[in-house]
Amino acid sequence: LPISPPTWSSAPASGYPTAAYPEGRWSGAARGRKAPYGRRFVALLLDYLICGGVSTVAIVIAAVTAASTATTDAYGESTIADGAAAALGFAIMGGVLLAVGLSIWNLIVRQGNTGQSIGKKTMGLALIRMDTNDPVGKGRVFGRYIVASLLSNITFGIFGLLDYLWPLWDEKGQRIVDKMLGTVVVDVRP
């Protein structure tokens, strides 16, 4: 039994479009409630701060530790002990790997399985498939980031800018890449 895509009617008095979503995980909470752009922005900011912040803390701690081992030689030059320099290098590599790993887990695995990254969960939003009203899955989330990144790089950032701003004037609140992949970010707060 094929599932037809949702049909969108005219906007109700609240200003958000309504949809005939099929029953799915988010059907009760998300039915036709477009995600407010401000909350989407804060969710994105939270996700990037969490992923980047963890690695930054690790790198700063390593840099402070390495700097504390600095000594001055007979010519007045500051030097860092070889062991401290190596530890700093490993800490930087570890911080970068930690940021990449946390980003993959949060933005692809977690969001793919539940529809919510840490930022989206905090802000009461979910990324869902329009045809099933369920979380999009890891493959589609990964594709969403790849398609957006590739098109942004090919157009020297113009696509990326338009893609992030598109929900401001789109009736369904979708990014361009959401339209390509049949996804939408919805408000799931009761």
PDB file of C-alpha atoms in Angstrom:
ATOM      1  CA  LEU A   1       0.000   0.000   0.000  1.00  0.00           C
ATOM      2  CA  PRO A   2       1.868   3.122  -1.178  1.00  0.00           C
ATOM      3  CA  ILE A   3       1.899   6.186   1.044  1.00  0.00           C
ATOM      4  CA  SER A   4       1.176   9.434  -0.717  1.00  0.00           C
ATOM      5  CA  PRO A   5       3.070  12.572   0.259  1.00  0.00           C
ATOM      6  CA  PRO A   6       1.334  14.899   2.699  1.00  0.00           C
ATOM      7  CA  THR A   7      -0.954  17.564   1.361  1.00  0.00           C
ATOM      8  CA  TRP A   8      -0.605  21.067   2.731  1.00  0.00           C
ATOM      9  CA  SER A   9      -3.644  23.251   3.166  1.00  0.00           C
ATOM     10  CA  SER A  10      -3.821  26.985   3.652  1.00  0.00           C
ATOM     11  CA  ALA A  11      -2.334  28.398   6.844  1.00  0.00           C
ATOM     12  CA  PRO A  12      -4.627  28.447   9.893  1.00  0.00           C
ATOM     13  CA  ALA A  13      -5.074  31.443  12.175  1.00  0.00           C
ATOM     14  CA  SER A  14      -1.832  30.585  14.037  1.00  0.00           C
ATOM     15  CA  GLY A  15       0.109  31.221  10.851  1.00  0.00           C
ATOM     16  CA  TYR A  16       1.528  27.701  10.495  1.00  0.00           C
ATOM     17  CA  PRO A  17       0.506  25.364   7.692  1.00  0.00           C
ATOM     18  CA  THR A  18      -1.447  22.211   8.496  1.00  0.00           C
ATOM     19  CA  ALA A  19      -0.639  18.836   6.986  1.00  0.00           C
ATOM     20  CA  ALA A  20      -2.281  15.502   6.521  1.00  0.00           C
ATOM     21  CA  TYR A  21       0.686  13.533   7.885  1.00  0.00           C
ATOM     22  CA  PRO A  22       0.440   9.771   7.963  1.00  0.00           C
ATOM     23  CA  GLU A  23       0.584   8.212  11.430  1.00  0.00           C
ATOM     24  CA  GLY A  24       4.184   7.936  12.606  1.00  0.00           C
ATOM     25  CA  ARG A  25       6.360   8.470  15.629  1.00  0.00           C
ATOM     26  CA  TRP A  26       5.822  12.245  15.713  1.00  0.00           C
ATOM     27  CA  SER A  27       2.279  12.293  14.293  1.00  0.00           C
ATOM     28  CA  GLY A  28       0.519  13.623  17.394  1.00  0.00           C
ATOM     29  CA  ALA A  29       2.974  16.382  18.258  1.00  0.00           C
ATOM     30  CA  ALA A  30       4.201  17.372  14.841  1.00  0.00           C
ATOM     31  CA  ARG A  31       1.085  17.413  12.747  1.00  0.00           C
ATOM     32  CA  GLY A  32       1.489  20.520  10.620  1.00  0.00           C
ATOM     33  CA  ARG A  33       3.544  22.580  13.095  1.00  0.00           C
ATOM     34  CA  LYS A  34       6.338  24.307  11.274  1.00  0.00           C
ATOM     35  CA  ALA A  35       9.495  24.696  13.343  1.00  0.00           C
ATOM     36  CA  PRO A  36      10.094  28.335  14.321  1.00  0.00           C
ATOM     37  CA  TYR A  37      13.260  29.632  12.639  1.00  0.00           C
ATOM     38  CA  GLY A  38      14.713  31.115  15.826  1.00  0.00           C
ATOM     39  CA  ARG A  39      14.534  27.752  17.615  1.00  0.00           C
ATOM     40  CA  ARG A  40      16.092  26.032  14.605  1.00  0.00           C
ATOM     41  CA  PHE A  41      18.977  28.512  14.716  1.00  0.00           C
ATOM     42  CA  VAL A  42      19.518  27.991  18.455  1.00  0.00           C
ATOM     43  CA  ALA A  43      19.419  24.190  17.989  1.00  0.00           C
ATOM     44  CA  LEU A  44      22.080  24.406  15.274  1.00  0.00           C
ATOM     45  CA  LEU A  45      24.198  26.692  17.425  1.00  0.00           C
ATOM     46  CA  LEU A  46      23.911  24.305  20.396  1.00  0.00           C
ATOM     47  CA  ASP A  47      24.937  21.331  18.254  1.00  0.00           C
ATOM     48  CA  TYR A  48      27.996  23.110  16.906  1.00  0.00           C
ATOM     49  CA  LEU A  49      28.966  24.485  20.323  1.00  0.00           C
ATOM     50  CA  ILE A  50      28.712  21.037  21.903  1.00  0.00           C
ATOM     51  CA  CYS A  51      30.784  19.331  19.212  1.00  0.00           C
ATOM     52  CA  GLY A  52      33.363  22.099  18.885  1.00  0.00           C
ATOM     53  CA  GLY A  53      33.389  23.042  22.552  1.00  0.00           C
ATOM     54  CA  VAL A  54      34.439  19.607  23.785  1.00  0.00           C
ATOM     55  CA  SER A  55      37.474  19.509  21.499  1.00  0.00           C
ATOM     56  CA  THR A  56      38.374  23.124  22.271  1.00  0.00           C
ATOM     57  CA  VAL A  57      38.434  22.405  26.003  1.00  0.00           C
ATOM     58  CA  ALA A  58      40.712  19.394  25.447  1.00  0.00           C
ATOM     59  CA  ILE A  59      43.097  21.428  23.279  1.00  0.00           C
ATOM     60  CA  VAL A  60      43.186  24.396  25.702  1.00  0.00           C
ATOM     61  CA  ILE A  61      43.966  22.110  28.649  1.00  0.00           C
ATOM     62  CA  ALA A  62      46.798  20.496  26.671  1.00  0.00           C
ATOM     63  CA  ALA A  63      48.169  23.882  25.575  1.00  0.00           C
ATOM     64  CA  VAL A  64      48.154  25.233  29.137  1.00  0.00           C
ATOM     65  CA  THR A  65      49.862  22.079  30.376  1.00  0.00           C
ATOM     66  CA  ALA A  66      52.521  22.304  27.647  1.00  0.00           C
ATOM     67  CA  ALA A  67      53.072  25.999  28.328  1.00  0.00           C
ATOM     68  CA  SER A  68      53.591  25.292  32.007  1.00  0.00           C
ATOM     69  CA  THR A  69      56.633  23.184  31.091  1.00  0.00           C
ATOM     70  CA  ALA A  70      58.237  26.003  29.109  1.00  0.00           C
ATOM     71  CA  THR A  71      61.750  26.940  30.126  1.00  0.00           C
ATOM     72  CA  THR A  72      64.095  29.720  29.087  1.00  0.00           C
ATOM     73  CA  ASP A  73      67.511  28.807  27.707  1.00  0.00           C
ATOM     74  CA  ALA A  74      70.771  30.760  28.050  1.00  0.00           C
ATOM     75  CA  TYR A  75      69.825  33.017  25.110  1.00  0.00           C
ATOM     76  CA  GLY A  76      66.419  33.986  26.548  1.00  0.00           C
ATOM     77  CA  GLU A  77      64.462  31.730  24.156  1.00  0.00           C
ATOM     78  CA  SER A  78      61.439  29.884  25.527  1.00  0.00           C
ATOM     79  CA  THR A  79      61.327  26.190  24.762  1.00  0.00           C
ATOM     80  CA  ILE A  80      58.846  23.447  25.506  1.00  0.00           C
ATOM     81  CA  ALA A  81      60.104  20.043  26.564  1.00  0.00           C
ATOM     82  CA  ASP A  82      59.971  17.451  23.794  1.00  0.00           C
ATOM     83  CA  GLY A  83      57.514  15.335  25.759  1.00  0.00           C
ATOM     84  CA  ALA A  84      55.191  18.308  26.283  1.00  0.00           C
ATOM     85  CA  ALA A  85      55.314  19.206  22.591  1.00  0.00           C
ATOM     86  CA  ALA A  86      54.426  15.631  21.651  1.00  0.00           C
ATOM     87  CA  ALA A  87      51.620  15.583  24.225  1.00  0.00           C
ATOM     88  CA  LEU A  88      50.260  18.831  22.801  1.00  0.00           C
ATOM     89  CA  GLY A  89      50.277  17.339  19.301  1.00  0.00           C
ATOM     90  CA  PHE A  90      48.444  14.237  20.485  1.00  0.00           C
ATOM     91  CA  ALA A  91      45.930  16.363  22.411  1.00  0.00           C
ATOM     92  CA  ILE A  92      45.184  18.432  19.317  1.00  0.00           C
ATOM     93  CA  MET A  93      44.717  15.298  17.210  1.00  0.00           C
ATOM     94  CA  GLY A  94      42.596  13.757  19.982  1.00  0.00           C
ATOM     95  CA  GLY A  95      40.478  16.897  20.265  1.00  0.00           C
ATOM     96  CA  VAL A  96      39.830  16.949  16.525  1.00  0.00           C
ATOM     97  CA  LEU A  97      38.962  13.233  16.493  1.00  0.00           C
ATOM     98  CA  LEU A  98      36.677  13.745  19.495  1.00  0.00           C
ATOM     99  CA  ALA A  99      34.871  16.598  17.718  1.00  0.00           C
ATOM    100  CA  VAL A 100      34.449  14.527  14.546  1.00  0.00           C
ATOM    101  CA  GLY A 101      33.242  11.485  16.480  1.00  0.00           C
ATOM    102  CA  LEU A 102      30.811  13.496  18.591  1.00  0.00           C
ATOM    103  CA  SER A 103      29.496  15.248  15.470  1.00  0.00           C
ATOM    104  CA  ILE A 104      28.920  11.938  13.681  1.00  0.00           C
ATOM    105  CA  TRP A 105      27.146  10.480  16.712  1.00  0.00           C
ATOM    106  CA  ASN A 106      25.001  13.576  17.393  1.00  0.00           C
ATOM    107  CA  LEU A 107      24.198  14.839  13.898  1.00  0.00           C
ATOM    108  CA  ILE A 108      23.981  11.552  11.990  1.00  0.00           C
ATOM    109  CA  VAL A 109      23.454   8.542  14.282  1.00  0.00           C
ATOM    110  CA  ARG A 110      21.325  10.127  17.025  1.00  0.00           C
ATOM    111  CA  GLN A 111      19.390  12.440  14.698  1.00  0.00           C
ATOM    112  CA  GLY A 112      18.895   9.660  12.154  1.00  0.00           C
ATOM    113  CA  ASN A 113      17.505   7.242  14.737  1.00  0.00           C
ATOM    114  CA  THR A 114      15.399   9.641  16.820  1.00  0.00           C
ATOM    115  CA  GLY A 115      14.851  12.673  14.579  1.00  0.00           C
ATOM    116  CA  GLN A 116      16.577  14.831  17.180  1.00  0.00           C
ATOM    117  CA  SER A 117      20.153  15.947  17.699  1.00  0.00           C
ATOM    118  CA  ILE A 118      21.011  17.252  21.165  1.00  0.00           C
ATOM    119  CA  GLY A 119      20.213  20.801  19.987  1.00  0.00           C
ATOM    120  CA  LYS A 120      16.911  19.816  18.374  1.00  0.00           C
ATOM    121  CA  LYS A 121      15.881  17.834  21.470  1.00  0.00           C
ATOM    122  CA  THR A 122      16.693  20.819  23.700  1.00  0.00           C
ATOM    123  CA  MET A 123      14.663  23.151  21.487  1.00  0.00           C
ATOM    124  CA  GLY A 124      11.710  20.761  20.992  1.00  0.00           C
ATOM    125  CA  LEU A 125      12.270  20.104  17.287  1.00  0.00           C
ATOM    126  CA  ALA A 126      12.519  16.965  15.161  1.00  0.00           C
ATOM    127  CA  LEU A 127      13.689  16.146  11.632  1.00  0.00           C
ATOM    128  CA  ILE A 128      11.141  13.810  10.044  1.00  0.00           C
ATOM    129  CA  ARG A 129      10.333  12.201   6.716  1.00  0.00           C
ATOM    130  CA  MET A 130       7.335  13.845   5.116  1.00  0.00           C
ATOM    131  CA  ASP A 131       5.966  10.566   3.746  1.00  0.00           C
ATOM    132  CA  THR A 132       6.004   8.579   7.017  1.00  0.00           C
ATOM    133  CA  ASN A 133       6.265  11.181   9.798  1.00  0.00           C
ATOM    134  CA  ASP A 134       9.106   9.116  11.301  1.00  0.00           C
ATOM    135  CA  PRO A 135      12.782   9.933  11.934  1.00  0.00           C
ATOM    136  CA  VAL A 136      14.669  10.125   8.645  1.00  0.00           C
ATOM    137  CA  GLY A 137      17.308   7.446   9.266  1.00  0.00           C
ATOM    138  CA  LYS A 138      21.087   7.699   9.295  1.00  0.00           C
ATOM    139  CA  GLY A 139      21.492   7.416   5.517  1.00  0.00           C
ATOM    140  CA  ARG A 140      19.146  10.260   4.696  1.00  0.00           C
ATOM    141  CA  VAL A 141      20.618  12.505   7.424  1.00  0.00           C
ATOM    142  CA  PHE A 142      24.119  11.805   6.088  1.00  0.00           C
ATOM    143  CA  GLY A 143      22.887  12.514   2.552  1.00  0.00           C
ATOM    144  CA  ARG A 144      21.333  15.766   3.754  1.00  0.00           C
ATOM    145  CA  TYR A 145      24.722  16.994   5.013  1.00  0.00           C
ATOM    146  CA  ILE A 146      26.643  15.699   1.964  1.00  0.00           C
ATOM    147  CA  VAL A 147      24.270  17.211  -0.613  1.00  0.00           C
ATOM    148  CA  ALA A 148      24.192  20.562   1.204  1.00  0.00           C
ATOM    149  CA  SER A 149      27.995  20.614   1.573  1.00  0.00           C
ATOM    150  CA  LEU A 150      28.713  19.644  -2.029  1.00  0.00           C
ATOM    151  CA  LEU A 151      26.275  22.147  -3.513  1.00  0.00           C
ATOM    152  CA  SER A 152      27.556  24.858  -1.191  1.00  0.00           C
ATOM    153  CA  ASN A 153      31.165  24.169  -2.203  1.00  0.00           C
ATOM    154  CA  ILE A 154      30.315  24.093  -5.914  1.00  0.00           C
ATOM    155  CA  THR A 155      28.531  27.465  -5.661  1.00  0.00           C
ATOM    156  CA  PHE A 156      31.171  29.061  -3.419  1.00  0.00           C
ATOM    157  CA  GLY A 157      28.807  29.167  -0.434  1.00  0.00           C
ATOM    158  CA  ILE A 158      25.825  30.731  -2.197  1.00  0.00           C
ATOM    159  CA  PHE A 159      23.771  27.528  -1.982  1.00  0.00           C
ATOM    160  CA  GLY A 160      24.640  27.120   1.699  1.00  0.00           C
ATOM    161  CA  LEU A 161      23.481  30.640   2.506  1.00  0.00           C
ATOM    162  CA  LEU A 162      20.232  30.262   0.558  1.00  0.00           C
ATOM    163  CA  ASP A 163      19.659  26.787   2.010  1.00  0.00           C
ATOM    164  CA  TYR A 164      19.912  28.001   5.618  1.00  0.00           C
ATOM    165  CA  LEU A 165      17.740  31.066   4.948  1.00  0.00           C
ATOM    166  CA  TRP A 166      15.096  29.261   2.840  1.00  0.00           C
ATOM    167  CA  PRO A 167      12.898  28.223   5.827  1.00  0.00           C
ATOM    168  CA  LEU A 168      12.253  31.911   6.559  1.00  0.00           C
ATOM    169  CA  TRP A 169       9.940  32.238   3.554  1.00  0.00           C
ATOM    170  CA  ASP A 170       9.029  28.631   2.768  1.00  0.00           C
ATOM    171  CA  GLU A 171       5.419  27.680   3.563  1.00  0.00           C
ATOM    172  CA  LYS A 172       6.505  24.366   5.123  1.00  0.00           C
ATOM    173  CA  GLY A 173       9.654  25.758   6.728  1.00  0.00           C
ATOM    174  CA  GLN A 174      11.901  23.476   4.673  1.00  0.00           C
ATOM    175  CA  ARG A 175      15.469  24.049   3.586  1.00  0.00           C
ATOM    176  CA  ILE A 176      16.168  23.461  -0.107  1.00  0.00           C
ATOM    177  CA  VAL A 177      17.943  20.208   0.758  1.00  0.00           C
ATOM    178  CA  ASP A 178      14.867  19.137   2.763  1.00  0.00           C
ATOM    179  CA  LYS A 179      12.759  19.577  -0.360  1.00  0.00           C
ATOM    180  CA  MET A 180      15.230  17.411  -2.311  1.00  0.00           C
ATOM    181  CA  LEU A 181      15.150  14.604   0.272  1.00  0.00           C
ATOM    182  CA  GLY A 182      11.523  14.767   1.437  1.00  0.00           C
ATOM    183  CA  THR A 183      12.287  15.863   4.993  1.00  0.00           C
ATOM    184  CA  VAL A 184      11.051  18.654   7.241  1.00  0.00           C
ATOM    185  CA  VAL A 185      11.935  20.016  10.697  1.00  0.00           C
ATOM    186  CA  VAL A 186       8.844  20.282  12.873  1.00  0.00           C
ATOM    187  CA  ASP A 187       7.939  21.605  16.309  1.00  0.00           C
ATOM    188  CA  VAL A 188       7.293  18.650  18.636  1.00  0.00           C
ATOM    189  CA  ARG A 189       6.598  20.535  21.848  1.00  0.00           C
ATOM    190  CA  PRO A 190       3.143  19.702  23.208  1.00  0.00           C
TER     191      PRO A 190
END
